[in-house]
XYZ file of C-alpha atoms in Angstrom:
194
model
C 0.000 0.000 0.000
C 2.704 2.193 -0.450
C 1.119 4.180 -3.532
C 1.611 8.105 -2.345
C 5.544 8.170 -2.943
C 5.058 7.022 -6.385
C 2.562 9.919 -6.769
C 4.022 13.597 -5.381
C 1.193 15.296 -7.161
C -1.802 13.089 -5.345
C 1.061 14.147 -2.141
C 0.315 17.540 -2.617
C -3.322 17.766 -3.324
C -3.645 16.003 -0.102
C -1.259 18.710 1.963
C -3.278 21.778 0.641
C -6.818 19.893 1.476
C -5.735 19.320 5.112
C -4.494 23.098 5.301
C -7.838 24.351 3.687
C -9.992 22.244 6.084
C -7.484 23.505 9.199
C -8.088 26.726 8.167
C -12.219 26.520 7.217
C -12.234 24.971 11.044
C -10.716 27.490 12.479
C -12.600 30.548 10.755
C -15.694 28.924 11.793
C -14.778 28.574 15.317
C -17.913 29.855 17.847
C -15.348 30.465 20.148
C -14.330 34.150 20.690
C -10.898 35.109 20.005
C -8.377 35.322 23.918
C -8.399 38.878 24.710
C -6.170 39.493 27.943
C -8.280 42.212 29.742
C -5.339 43.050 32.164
C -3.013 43.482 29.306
C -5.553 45.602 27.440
C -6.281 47.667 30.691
C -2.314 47.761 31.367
C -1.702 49.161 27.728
C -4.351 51.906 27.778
C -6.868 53.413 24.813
C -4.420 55.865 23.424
C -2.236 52.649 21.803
C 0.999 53.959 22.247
C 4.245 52.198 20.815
C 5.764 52.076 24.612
C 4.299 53.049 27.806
C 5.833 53.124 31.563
C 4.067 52.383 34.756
C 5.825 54.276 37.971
C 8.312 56.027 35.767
C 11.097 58.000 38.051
C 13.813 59.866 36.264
C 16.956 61.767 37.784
C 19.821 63.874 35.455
C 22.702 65.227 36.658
C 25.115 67.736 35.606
C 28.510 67.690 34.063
C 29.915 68.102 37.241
C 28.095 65.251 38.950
C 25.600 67.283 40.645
C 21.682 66.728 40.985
C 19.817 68.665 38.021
C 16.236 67.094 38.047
C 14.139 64.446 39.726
C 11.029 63.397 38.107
C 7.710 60.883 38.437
C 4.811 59.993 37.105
C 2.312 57.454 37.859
C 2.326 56.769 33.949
C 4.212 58.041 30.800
C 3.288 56.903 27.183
C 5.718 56.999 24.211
C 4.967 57.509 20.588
C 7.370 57.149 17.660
C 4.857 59.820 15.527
C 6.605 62.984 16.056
C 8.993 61.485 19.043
C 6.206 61.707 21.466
C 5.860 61.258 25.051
C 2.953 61.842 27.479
C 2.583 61.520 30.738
C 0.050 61.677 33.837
C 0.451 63.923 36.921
C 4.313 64.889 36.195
C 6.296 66.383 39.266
C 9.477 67.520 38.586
C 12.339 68.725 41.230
C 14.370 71.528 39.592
C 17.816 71.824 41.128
C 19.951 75.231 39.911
C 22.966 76.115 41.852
C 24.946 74.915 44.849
C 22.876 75.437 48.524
C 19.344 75.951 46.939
C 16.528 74.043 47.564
C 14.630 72.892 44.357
C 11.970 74.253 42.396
C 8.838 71.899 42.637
C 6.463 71.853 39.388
C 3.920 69.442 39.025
C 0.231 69.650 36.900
C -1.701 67.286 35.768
C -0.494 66.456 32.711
C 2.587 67.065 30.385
C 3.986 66.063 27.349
C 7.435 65.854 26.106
C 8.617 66.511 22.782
C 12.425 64.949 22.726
C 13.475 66.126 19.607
C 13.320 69.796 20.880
C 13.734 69.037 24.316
C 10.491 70.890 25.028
C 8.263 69.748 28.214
C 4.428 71.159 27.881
C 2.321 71.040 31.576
C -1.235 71.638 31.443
C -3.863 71.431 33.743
C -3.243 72.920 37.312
C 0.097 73.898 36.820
C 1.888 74.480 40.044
C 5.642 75.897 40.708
C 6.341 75.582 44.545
C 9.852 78.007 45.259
C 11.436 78.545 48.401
C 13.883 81.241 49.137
C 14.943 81.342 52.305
C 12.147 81.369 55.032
C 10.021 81.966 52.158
C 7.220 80.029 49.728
C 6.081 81.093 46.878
C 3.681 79.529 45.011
C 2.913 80.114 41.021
C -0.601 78.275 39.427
C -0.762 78.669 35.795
C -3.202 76.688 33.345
C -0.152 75.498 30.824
C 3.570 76.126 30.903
C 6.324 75.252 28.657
C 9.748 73.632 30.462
C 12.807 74.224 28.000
C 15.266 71.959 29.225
C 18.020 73.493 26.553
C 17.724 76.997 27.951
C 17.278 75.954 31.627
C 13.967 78.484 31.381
C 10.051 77.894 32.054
C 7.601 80.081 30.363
C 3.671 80.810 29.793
C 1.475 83.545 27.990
C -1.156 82.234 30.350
C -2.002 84.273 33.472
C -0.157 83.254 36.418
C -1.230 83.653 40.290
C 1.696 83.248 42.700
C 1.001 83.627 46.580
C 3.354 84.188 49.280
C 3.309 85.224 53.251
C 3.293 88.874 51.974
C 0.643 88.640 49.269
C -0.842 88.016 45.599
C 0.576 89.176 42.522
C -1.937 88.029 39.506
C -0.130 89.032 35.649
C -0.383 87.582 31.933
C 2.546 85.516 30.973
C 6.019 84.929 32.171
C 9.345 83.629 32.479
C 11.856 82.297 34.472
C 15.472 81.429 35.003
C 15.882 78.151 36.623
C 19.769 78.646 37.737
C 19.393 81.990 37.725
C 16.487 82.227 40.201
C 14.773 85.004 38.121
C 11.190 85.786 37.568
C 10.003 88.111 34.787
C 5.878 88.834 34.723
C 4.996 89.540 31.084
C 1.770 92.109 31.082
C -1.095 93.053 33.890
C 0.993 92.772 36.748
C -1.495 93.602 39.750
C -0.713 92.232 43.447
C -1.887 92.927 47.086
C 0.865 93.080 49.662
C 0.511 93.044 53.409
C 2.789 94.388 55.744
C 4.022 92.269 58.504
C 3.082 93.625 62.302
């Protein structure tokens, strides 16, 4: 009974009519396809190409010293215009020797690495202390220019301190420098101290 060898064609015909009936099975499967809900949950709507759960970052400068700390609960990458975006972003911004850091956090951000460009929106806050003294800057977006070591916003600012308010439209600061420039409508209320 040893007839297929002598026939590769009868061989073949049999190969591609158990492939054809493997794959008519299969397509008429009632079962649903295995979706892994956790992985699906983990991975998120947005789809991105890479994504990081707890991220924590830390830089340093040339001369070994502590230039940033950040977190955020999550941070999403996308190769489509080197892309990344991330969820509740706190940053600790360290400029020179003996001062404590500048604290920014909002609720979200998004990094664009090819300019080096970090946009916060949402409840932007900038925590500063000098001294004995806080001051604290809310904005609705700001732009961090890592490059230039500067933040910046056209977006009215509030910043509150023991001695008062100061309310203006759009500004910029110096990270190592420790300067603050208000752009336009600078107003403020000021209290004496007793």
């Amino acid at each position: 009974m040893n007839w297929l060898p002598d026939r590769p064609w009868l061989r073949t015909l049999a190969l591609a009519g158990t492939v054809v009936a493997a794959v008519f099975l299969l397509w008429q499967s009632d079962e649903p396809p295995v979706i892994d809900d956790e992985a699906a949950a983990l991975r998120g709507d947005a789809e991105p190409d890479g994504f990081v759960v707890n991220g924590k970052y830390t830089s340093f400068d040339e001369s070994g010293n502590l230039k940033i700390r950040f977190s955020s609960p999550r941070i999403e990458q996308f190769e489509e215009g080197n892309l990344a975006t991330m969820e509740s972003p706190r940053a600790e911004l360290y400029g020179g020797e003996n001062t404590l850091p500048w604290i920014v956090e909002a609720e979200n951000g998004s990094l664009l690495q090819n300019q080096n460009l970090v946009y916060l929106t949402d409840n932007v806050r900038i925590q500063r202390t000098v001294g004995e003294r806080n001051a604290t800057l809310t904005t609705s977006s700001l732009t961090l220019d890592n490059d230039r070591g500067m933040v910046y916003t056209d977006a009215p600012v509030e910043i509150r301190d023991v001695t008062g308010i100061t309310r203006a439209t759009g500004m910029k600061a110096w990270i190592d420098e420790r300067i603050l420039e208000l752009n336009s409508q600078v107003e403020g209320r000021y209290e004496t101290g007793n």
